[in-house]
Backbone as ProteinMPNN parsed JSONL, in Angstrom:
{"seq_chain_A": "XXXXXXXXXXXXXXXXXXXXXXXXXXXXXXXXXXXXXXXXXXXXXXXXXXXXXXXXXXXXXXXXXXXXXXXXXXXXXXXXXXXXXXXXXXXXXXXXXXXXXXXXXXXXXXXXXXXXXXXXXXXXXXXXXXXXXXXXXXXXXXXXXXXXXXXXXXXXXXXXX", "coords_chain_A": {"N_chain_A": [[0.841, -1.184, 0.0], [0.594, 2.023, -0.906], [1.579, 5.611, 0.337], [-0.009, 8.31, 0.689], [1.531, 11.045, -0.412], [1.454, 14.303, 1.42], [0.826, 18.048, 1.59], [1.583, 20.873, 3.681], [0.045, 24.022, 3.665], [-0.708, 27.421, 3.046], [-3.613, 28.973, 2.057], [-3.848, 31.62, -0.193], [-6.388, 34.157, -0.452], [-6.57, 36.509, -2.396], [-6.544, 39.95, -2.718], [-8.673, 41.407, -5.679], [-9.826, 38.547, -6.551], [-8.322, 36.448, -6.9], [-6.486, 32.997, -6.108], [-4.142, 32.037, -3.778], [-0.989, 29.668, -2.97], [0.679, 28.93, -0.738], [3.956, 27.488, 1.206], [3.426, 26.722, 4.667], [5.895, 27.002, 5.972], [7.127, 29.349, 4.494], [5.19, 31.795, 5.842], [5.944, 35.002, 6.927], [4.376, 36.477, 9.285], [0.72, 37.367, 9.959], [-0.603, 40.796, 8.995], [-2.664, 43.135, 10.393], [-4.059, 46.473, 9.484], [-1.722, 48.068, 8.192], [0.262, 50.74, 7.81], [0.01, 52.066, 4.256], [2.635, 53.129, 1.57], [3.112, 55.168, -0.93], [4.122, 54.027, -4.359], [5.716, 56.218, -6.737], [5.16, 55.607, -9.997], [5.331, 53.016, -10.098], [4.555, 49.541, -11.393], [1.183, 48.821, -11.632], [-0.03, 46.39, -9.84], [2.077, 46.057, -7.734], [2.077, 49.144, -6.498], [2.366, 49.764, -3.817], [4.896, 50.179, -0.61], [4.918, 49.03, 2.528], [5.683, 49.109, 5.655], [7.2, 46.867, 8.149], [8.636, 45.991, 11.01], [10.797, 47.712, 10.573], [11.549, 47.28, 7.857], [11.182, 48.122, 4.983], [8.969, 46.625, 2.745], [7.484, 45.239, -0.448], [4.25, 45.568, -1.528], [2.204, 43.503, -2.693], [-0.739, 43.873, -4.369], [-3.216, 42.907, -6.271], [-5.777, 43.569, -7.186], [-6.036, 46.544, -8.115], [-5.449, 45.16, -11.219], [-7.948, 44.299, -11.614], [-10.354, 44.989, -12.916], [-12.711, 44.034, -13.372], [-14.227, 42.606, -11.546], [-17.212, 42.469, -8.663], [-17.732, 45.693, -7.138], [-17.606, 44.669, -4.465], [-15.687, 42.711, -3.825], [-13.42, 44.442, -4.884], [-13.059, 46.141, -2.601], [-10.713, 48.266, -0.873], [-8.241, 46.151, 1.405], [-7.591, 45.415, 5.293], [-6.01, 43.102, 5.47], [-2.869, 41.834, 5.538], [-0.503, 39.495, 4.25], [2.622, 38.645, 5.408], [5.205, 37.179, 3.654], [7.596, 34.972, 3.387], [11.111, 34.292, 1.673], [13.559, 32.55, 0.501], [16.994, 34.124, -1.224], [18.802, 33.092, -3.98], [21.489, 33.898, -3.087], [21.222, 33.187, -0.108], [19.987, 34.935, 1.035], [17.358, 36.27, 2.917], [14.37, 36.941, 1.643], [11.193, 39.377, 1.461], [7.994, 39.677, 0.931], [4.959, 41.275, 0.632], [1.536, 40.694, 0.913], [-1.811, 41.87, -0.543], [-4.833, 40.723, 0.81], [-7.691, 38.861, 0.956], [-8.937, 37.019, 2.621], [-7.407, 34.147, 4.779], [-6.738, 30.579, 4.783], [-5.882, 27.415, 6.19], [-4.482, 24.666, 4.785], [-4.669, 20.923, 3.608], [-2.882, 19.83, 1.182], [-2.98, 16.898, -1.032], [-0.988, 14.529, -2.996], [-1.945, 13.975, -4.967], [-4.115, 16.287, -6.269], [-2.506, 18.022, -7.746], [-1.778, 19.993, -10.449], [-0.954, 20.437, -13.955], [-1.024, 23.765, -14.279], [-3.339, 25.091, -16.916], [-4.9, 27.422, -19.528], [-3.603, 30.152, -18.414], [-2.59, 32.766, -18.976], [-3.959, 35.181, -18.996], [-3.777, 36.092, -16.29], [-2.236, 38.578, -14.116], [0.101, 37.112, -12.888], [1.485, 35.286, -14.305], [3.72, 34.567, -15.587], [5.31, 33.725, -12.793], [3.951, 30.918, -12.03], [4.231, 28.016, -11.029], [2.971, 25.818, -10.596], [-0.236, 24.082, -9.616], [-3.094, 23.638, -8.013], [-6.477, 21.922, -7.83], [-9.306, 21.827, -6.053], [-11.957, 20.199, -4.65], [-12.602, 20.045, -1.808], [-11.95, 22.481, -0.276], [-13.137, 25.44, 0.452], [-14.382, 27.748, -1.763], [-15.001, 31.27, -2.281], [-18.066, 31.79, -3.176], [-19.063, 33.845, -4.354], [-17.192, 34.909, -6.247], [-16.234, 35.785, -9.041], [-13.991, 35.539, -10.843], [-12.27, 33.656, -13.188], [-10.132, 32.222, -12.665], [-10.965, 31.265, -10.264], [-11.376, 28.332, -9.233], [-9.516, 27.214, -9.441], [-5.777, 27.172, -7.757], [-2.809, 28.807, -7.276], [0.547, 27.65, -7.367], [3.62, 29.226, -6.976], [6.451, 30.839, -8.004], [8.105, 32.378, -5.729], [10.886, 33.887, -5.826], [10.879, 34.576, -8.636], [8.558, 36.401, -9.026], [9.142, 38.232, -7.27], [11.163, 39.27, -8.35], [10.128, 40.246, -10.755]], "CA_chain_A": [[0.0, 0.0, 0.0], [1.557, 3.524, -0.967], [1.282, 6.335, 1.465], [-0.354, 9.462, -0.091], [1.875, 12.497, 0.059], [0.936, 16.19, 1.311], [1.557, 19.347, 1.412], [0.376, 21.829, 4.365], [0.208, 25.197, 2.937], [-1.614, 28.696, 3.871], [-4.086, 29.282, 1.028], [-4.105, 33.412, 0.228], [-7.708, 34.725, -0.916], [-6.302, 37.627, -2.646], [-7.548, 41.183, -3.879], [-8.643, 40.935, -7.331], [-10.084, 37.584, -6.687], [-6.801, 35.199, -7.305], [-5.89, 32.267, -4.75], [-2.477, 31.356, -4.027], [-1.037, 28.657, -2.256], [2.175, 28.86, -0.284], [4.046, 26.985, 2.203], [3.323, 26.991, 5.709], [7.096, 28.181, 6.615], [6.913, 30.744, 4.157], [4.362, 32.794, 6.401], [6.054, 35.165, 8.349], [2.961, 37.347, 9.829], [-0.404, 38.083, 9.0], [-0.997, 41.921, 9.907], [-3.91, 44.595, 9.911], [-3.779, 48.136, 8.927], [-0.129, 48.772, 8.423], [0.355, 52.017, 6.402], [0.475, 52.158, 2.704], [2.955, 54.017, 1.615], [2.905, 54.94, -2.535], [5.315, 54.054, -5.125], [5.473, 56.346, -7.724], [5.418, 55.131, -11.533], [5.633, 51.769, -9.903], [2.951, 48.763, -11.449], [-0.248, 48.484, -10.826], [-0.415, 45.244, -8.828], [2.99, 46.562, -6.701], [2.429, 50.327, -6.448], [3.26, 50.579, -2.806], [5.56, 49.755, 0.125], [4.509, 48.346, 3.718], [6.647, 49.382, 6.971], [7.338, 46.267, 8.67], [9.473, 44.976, 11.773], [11.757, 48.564, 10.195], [11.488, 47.035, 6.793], [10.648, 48.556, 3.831], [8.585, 45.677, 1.954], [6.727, 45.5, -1.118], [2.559, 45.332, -1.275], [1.268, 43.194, -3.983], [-2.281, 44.291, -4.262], [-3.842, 42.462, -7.526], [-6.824, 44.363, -7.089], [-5.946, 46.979, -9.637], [-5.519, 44.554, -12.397], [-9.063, 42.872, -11.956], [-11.476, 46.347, -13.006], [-14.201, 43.34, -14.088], [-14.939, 42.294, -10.563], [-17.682, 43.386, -9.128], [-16.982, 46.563, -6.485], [-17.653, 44.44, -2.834], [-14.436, 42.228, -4.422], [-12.653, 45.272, -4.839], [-12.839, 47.331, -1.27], [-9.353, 47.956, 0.001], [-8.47, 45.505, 2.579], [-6.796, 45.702, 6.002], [-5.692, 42.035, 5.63], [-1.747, 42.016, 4.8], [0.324, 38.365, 4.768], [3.996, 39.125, 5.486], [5.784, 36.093, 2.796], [9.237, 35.322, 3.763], [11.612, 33.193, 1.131], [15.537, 32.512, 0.145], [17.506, 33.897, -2.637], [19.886, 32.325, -4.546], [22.434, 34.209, -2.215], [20.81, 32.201, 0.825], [19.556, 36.089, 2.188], [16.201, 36.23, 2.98], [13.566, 38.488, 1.42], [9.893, 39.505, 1.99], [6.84, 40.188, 0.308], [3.587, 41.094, 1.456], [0.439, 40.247, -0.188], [-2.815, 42.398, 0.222], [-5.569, 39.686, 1.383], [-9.482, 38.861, 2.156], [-8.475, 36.026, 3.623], [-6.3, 33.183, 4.759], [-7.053, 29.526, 5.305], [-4.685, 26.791, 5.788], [-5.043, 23.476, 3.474], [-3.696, 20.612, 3.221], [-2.912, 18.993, -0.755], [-2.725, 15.798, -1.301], [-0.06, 14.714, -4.261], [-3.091, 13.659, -6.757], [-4.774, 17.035, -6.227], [-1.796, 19.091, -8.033], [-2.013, 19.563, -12.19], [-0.001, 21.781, -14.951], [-1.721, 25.437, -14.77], [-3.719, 26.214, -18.124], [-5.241, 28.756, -19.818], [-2.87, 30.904, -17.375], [-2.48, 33.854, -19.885], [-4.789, 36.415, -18.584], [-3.613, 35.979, -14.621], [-1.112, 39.046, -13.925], [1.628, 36.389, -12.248], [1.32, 34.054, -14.857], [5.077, 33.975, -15.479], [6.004, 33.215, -11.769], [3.069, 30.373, -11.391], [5.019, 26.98, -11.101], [1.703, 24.6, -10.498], [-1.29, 25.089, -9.401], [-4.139, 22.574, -7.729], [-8.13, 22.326, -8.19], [-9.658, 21.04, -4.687], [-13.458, 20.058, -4.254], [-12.749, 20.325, -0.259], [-11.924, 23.061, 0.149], [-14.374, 26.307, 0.393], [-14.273, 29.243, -2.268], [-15.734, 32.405, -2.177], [-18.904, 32.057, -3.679], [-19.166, 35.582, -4.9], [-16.019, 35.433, -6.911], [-16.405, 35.5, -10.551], [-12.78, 35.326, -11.477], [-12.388, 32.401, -14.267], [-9.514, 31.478, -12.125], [-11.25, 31.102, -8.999], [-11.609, 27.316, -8.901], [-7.419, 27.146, -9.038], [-5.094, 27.411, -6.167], [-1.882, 28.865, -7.407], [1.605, 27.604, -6.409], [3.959, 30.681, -7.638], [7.717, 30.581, -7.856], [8.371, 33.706, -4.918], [11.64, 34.699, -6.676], [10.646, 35.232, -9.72], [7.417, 37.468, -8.63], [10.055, 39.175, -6.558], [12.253, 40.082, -9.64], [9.403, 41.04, -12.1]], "C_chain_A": [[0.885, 1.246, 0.0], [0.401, 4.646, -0.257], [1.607, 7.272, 0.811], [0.514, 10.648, 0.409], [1.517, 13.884, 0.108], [1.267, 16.905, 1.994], [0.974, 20.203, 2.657], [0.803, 23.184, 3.56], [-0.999, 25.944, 3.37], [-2.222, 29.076, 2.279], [-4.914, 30.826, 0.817], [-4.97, 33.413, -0.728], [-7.212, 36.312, -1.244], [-7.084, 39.052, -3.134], [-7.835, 41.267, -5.204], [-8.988, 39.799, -7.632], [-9.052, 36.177, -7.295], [-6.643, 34.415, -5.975], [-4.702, 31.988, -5.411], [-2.195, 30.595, -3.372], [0.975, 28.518, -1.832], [2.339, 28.141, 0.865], [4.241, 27.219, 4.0], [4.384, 27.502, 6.365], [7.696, 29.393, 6.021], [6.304, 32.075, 4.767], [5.302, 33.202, 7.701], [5.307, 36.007, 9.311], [2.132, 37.58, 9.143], [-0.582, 39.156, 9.863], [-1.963, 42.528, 9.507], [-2.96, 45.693, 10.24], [-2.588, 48.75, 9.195], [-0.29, 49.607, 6.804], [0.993, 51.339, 5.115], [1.286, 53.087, 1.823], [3.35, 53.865, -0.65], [3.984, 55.14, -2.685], [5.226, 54.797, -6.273], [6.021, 55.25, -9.011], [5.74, 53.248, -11.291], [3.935, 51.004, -10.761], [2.063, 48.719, -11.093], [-0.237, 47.735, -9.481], [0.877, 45.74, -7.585], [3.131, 48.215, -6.599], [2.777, 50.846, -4.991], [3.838, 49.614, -1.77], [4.849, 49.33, 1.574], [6.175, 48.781, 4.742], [6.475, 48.088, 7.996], [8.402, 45.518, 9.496], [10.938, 46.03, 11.252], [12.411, 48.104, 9.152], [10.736, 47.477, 6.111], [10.185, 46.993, 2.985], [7.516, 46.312, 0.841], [5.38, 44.901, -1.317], [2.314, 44.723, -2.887], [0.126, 43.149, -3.945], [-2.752, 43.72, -5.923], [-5.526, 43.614, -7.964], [-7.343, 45.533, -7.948], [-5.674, 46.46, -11.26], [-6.907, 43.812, -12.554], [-10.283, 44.386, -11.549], [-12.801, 44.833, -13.172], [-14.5, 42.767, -12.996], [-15.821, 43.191, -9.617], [-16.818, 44.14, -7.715], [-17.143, 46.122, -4.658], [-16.715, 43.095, -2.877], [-13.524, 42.874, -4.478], [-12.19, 46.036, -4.208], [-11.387, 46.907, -0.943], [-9.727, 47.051, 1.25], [-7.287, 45.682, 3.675], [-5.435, 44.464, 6.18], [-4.199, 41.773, 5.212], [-0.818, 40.584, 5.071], [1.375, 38.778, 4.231], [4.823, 37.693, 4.937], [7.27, 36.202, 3.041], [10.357, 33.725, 2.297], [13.319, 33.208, 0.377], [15.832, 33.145, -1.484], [18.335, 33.196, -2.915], [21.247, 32.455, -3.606], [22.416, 33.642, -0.915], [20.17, 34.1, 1.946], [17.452, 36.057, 2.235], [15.271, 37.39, 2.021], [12.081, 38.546, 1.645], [8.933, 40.293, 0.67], [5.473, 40.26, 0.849], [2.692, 41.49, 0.207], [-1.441, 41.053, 0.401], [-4.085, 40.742, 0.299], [-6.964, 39.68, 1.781], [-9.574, 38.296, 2.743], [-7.834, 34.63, 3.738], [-7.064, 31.886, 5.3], [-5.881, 28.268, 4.996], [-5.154, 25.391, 5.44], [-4.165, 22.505, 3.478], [-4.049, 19.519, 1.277], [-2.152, 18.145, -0.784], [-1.6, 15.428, -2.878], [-1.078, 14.709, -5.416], [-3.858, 15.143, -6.881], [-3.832, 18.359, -7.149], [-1.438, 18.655, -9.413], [-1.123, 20.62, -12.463], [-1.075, 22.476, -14.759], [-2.323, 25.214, -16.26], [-4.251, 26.995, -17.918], [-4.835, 29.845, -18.629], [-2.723, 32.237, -18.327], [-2.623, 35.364, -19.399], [-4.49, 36.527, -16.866], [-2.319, 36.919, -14.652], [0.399, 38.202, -13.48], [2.054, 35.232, -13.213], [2.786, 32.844, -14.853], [5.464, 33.333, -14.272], [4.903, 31.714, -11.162], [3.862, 28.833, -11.843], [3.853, 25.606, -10.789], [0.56, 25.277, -9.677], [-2.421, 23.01, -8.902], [-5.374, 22.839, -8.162], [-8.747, 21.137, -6.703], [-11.226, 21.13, -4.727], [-13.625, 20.48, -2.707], [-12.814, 21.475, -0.115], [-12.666, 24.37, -0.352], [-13.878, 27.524, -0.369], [-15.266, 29.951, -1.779], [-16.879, 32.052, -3.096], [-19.147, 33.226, -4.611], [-17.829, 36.063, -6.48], [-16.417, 34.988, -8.305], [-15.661, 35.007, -11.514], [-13.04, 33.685, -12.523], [-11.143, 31.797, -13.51], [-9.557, 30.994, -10.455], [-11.571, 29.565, -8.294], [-9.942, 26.738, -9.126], [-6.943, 27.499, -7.782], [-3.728, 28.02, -7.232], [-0.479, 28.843, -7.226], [2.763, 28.368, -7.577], [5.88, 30.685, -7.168], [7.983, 32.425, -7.177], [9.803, 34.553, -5.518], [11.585, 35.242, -7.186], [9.631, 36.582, -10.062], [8.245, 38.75, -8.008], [10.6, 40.281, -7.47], [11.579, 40.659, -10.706], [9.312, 42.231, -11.57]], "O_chain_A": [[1.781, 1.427, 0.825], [-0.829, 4.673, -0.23], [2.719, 7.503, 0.336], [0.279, 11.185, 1.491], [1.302, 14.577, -0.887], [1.951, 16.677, 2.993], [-0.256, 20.242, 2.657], [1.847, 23.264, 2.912], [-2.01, 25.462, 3.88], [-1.441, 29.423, 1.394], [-5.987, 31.196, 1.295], [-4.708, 32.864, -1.798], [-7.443, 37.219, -0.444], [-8.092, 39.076, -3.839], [-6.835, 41.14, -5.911], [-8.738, 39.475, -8.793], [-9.32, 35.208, -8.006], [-6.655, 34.996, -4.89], [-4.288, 31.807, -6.556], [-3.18, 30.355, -2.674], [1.992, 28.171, -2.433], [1.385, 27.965, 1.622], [5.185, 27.865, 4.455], [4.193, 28.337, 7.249], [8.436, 30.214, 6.562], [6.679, 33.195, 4.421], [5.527, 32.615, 8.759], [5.94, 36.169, 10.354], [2.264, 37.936, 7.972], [-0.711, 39.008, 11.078], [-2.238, 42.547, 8.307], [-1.883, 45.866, 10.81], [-2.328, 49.615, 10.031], [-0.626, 49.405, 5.638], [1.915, 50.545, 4.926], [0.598, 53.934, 1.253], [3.671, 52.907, -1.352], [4.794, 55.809, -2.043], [4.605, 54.178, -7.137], [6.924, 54.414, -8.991], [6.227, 52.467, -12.108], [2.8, 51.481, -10.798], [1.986, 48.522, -9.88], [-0.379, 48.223, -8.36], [0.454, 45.748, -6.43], [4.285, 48.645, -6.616], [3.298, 51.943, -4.784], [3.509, 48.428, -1.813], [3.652, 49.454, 1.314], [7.361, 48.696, 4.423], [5.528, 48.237, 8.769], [9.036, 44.593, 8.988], [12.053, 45.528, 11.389], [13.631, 48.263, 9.105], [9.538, 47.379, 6.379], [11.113, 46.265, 2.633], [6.886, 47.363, 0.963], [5.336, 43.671, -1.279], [2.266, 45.361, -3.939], [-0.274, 42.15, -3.345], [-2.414, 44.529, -6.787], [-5.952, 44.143, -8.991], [-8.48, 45.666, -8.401], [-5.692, 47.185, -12.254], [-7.083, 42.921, -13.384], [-10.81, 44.711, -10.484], [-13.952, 45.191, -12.926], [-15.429, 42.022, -13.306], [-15.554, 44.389, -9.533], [-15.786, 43.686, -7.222], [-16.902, 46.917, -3.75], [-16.938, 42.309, -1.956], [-12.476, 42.297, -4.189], [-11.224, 46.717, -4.552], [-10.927, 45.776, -0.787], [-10.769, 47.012, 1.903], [-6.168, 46.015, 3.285], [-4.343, 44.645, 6.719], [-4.301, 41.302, 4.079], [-0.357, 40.538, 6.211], [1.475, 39.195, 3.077], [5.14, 36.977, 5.886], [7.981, 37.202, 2.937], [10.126, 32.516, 2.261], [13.876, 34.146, -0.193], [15.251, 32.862, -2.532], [18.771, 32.491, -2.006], [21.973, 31.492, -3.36], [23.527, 33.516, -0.401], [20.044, 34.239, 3.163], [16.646, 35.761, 1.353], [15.629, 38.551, 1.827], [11.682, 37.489, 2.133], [9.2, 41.153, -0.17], [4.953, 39.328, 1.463], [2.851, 42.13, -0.832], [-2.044, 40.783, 1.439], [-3.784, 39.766, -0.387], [-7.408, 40.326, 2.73], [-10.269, 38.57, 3.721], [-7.758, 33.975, 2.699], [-7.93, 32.03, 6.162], [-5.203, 28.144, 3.976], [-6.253, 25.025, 5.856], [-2.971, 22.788, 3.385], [-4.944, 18.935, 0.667], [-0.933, 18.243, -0.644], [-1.603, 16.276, -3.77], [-1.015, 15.297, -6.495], [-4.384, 15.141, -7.994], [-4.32, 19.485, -7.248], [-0.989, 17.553, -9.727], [-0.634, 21.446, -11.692], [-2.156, 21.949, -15.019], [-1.34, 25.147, -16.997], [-4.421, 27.536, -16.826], [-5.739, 30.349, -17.962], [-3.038, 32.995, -17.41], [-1.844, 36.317, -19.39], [-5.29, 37.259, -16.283], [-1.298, 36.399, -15.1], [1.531, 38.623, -13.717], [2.874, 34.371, -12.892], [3.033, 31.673, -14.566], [6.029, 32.259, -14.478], [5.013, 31.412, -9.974], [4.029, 28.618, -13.043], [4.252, 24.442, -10.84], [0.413, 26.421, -9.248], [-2.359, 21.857, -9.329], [-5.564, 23.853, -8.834], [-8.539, 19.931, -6.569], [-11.704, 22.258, -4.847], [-14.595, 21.145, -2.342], [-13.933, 21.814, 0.269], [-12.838, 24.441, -1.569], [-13.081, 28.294, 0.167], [-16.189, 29.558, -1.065], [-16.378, 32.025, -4.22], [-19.48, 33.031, -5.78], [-17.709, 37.006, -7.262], [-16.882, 33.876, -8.554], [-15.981, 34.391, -12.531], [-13.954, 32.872, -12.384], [-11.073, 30.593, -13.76], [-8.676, 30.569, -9.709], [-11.93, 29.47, -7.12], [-9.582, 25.618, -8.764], [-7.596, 28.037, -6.888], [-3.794, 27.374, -8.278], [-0.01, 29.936, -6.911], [2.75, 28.119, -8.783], [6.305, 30.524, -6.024], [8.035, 33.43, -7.886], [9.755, 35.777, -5.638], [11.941, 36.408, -7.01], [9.769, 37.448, -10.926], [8.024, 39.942, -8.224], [10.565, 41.512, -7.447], [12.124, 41.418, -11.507], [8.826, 43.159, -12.216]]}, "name": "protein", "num_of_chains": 1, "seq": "XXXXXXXXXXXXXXXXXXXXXXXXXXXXXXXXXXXXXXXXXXXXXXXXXXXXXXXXXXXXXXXXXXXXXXXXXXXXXXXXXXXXXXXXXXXXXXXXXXXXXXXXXXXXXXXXXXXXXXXXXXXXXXXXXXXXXXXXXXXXXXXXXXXXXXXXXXXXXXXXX"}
C-alpha cells in the first residue's frame, strides 16, 4: 500500500479575486492596517511599500488589475500576509500580499495539475503549479475564471518582475 503524500500550505484569498497557495514556513505574519505608503510610476499590482518589523517591503495588491470584478471584491483591505523566502544568495527576502483572507489546506499529491489557460492571470510567469480542490471552500461571490485554481507561484521570480 503507498502512502499518499501532502503538502500543508496557507491558502491566500487575494484582492482581485486570485488564490495562491504557499508553504506553511513561508508565512512570516499576518498583519492589519499597516500604512500604505505609494510608489510612484511603480505597477499596478505593486504600487506601494509596507513598513514592517523597520522594513521597507513590497505590497502586492492584484486588485488593480481585476477592473471586471464586481466593487464588494474590490474594497481595500486591512488584511496584509507578510511572505518570507531565500535567494539564490541564501539572504532572505519579503513580500507582502494584500488579502481577504487566509485559510490553511492541506494537498494531497493527486490534487496538483499543470496550470492552463494561465495567460490572462497578472503572475502568470512566476506560477510553477497550481491545484483544483473540491474540499476546500471558495468564495462564492467570486467571478474570477480562475477562482476554482489554487496557485503555487515561484516567490523569486514574482520578486524580480
Amino acid at each position: 500500500m503507498q502512502t499518499a503524500l501532502t503538502t500543508d500550505c496557507w491558502v491566500l484569498n487575494l484582492n482581485g479575486g486570485y488564490t495562491l497557495a504557499i508553504s506553511i514556513y513561508q508565512v512570516a505574519e499576518l498583519v492589519n492596517n499597516a500604512p500604505r505608503l505609494p510608489i510612484p510610476q511603480a505597477p499596478a499590482h505593486c504600487c506601494y511599500l509596507i513598513s514592517w518589523r523597520d522594513k521597507l517591503i513590497p505590497l502586492v495588491d492584484y486588485q488593480a488589475c481585476s477592473s471586471s470584478l464586481p466593487s464588494s471584491l474590490t474594497s481595500d483591505t486591512d488584511n496584509i500576509m507578510i511572505v518570507k523566502f531565500r535567494e539564490e544568495d541564501e539572504s532572505i527576502q519579503y513580500l507582502a500580499f494584500a488579502v481577504t483572507s487566509v485559510e490553511k489546506y492541506t494537498v494531497n499529491d493527486e490534487e496538483f495539475s499543470t496550470p492552463k489557460n494561465q495567460n490572462n492571470i497578472p503572475f502568470s510567469s512566476s506560477i510553477i503549479s497550481a491545484f483544483h480542490s473540491t474540499g476546500r471552500s471558495n468564495d462564492s461571490s467570486n467571478n474570477n475564471s480562475s477562482s476554482n485554481t489554487t496557485y503555487i507561484i515561484d516567490m523569486k521570480h514574482l520578486h524580480s518582475s
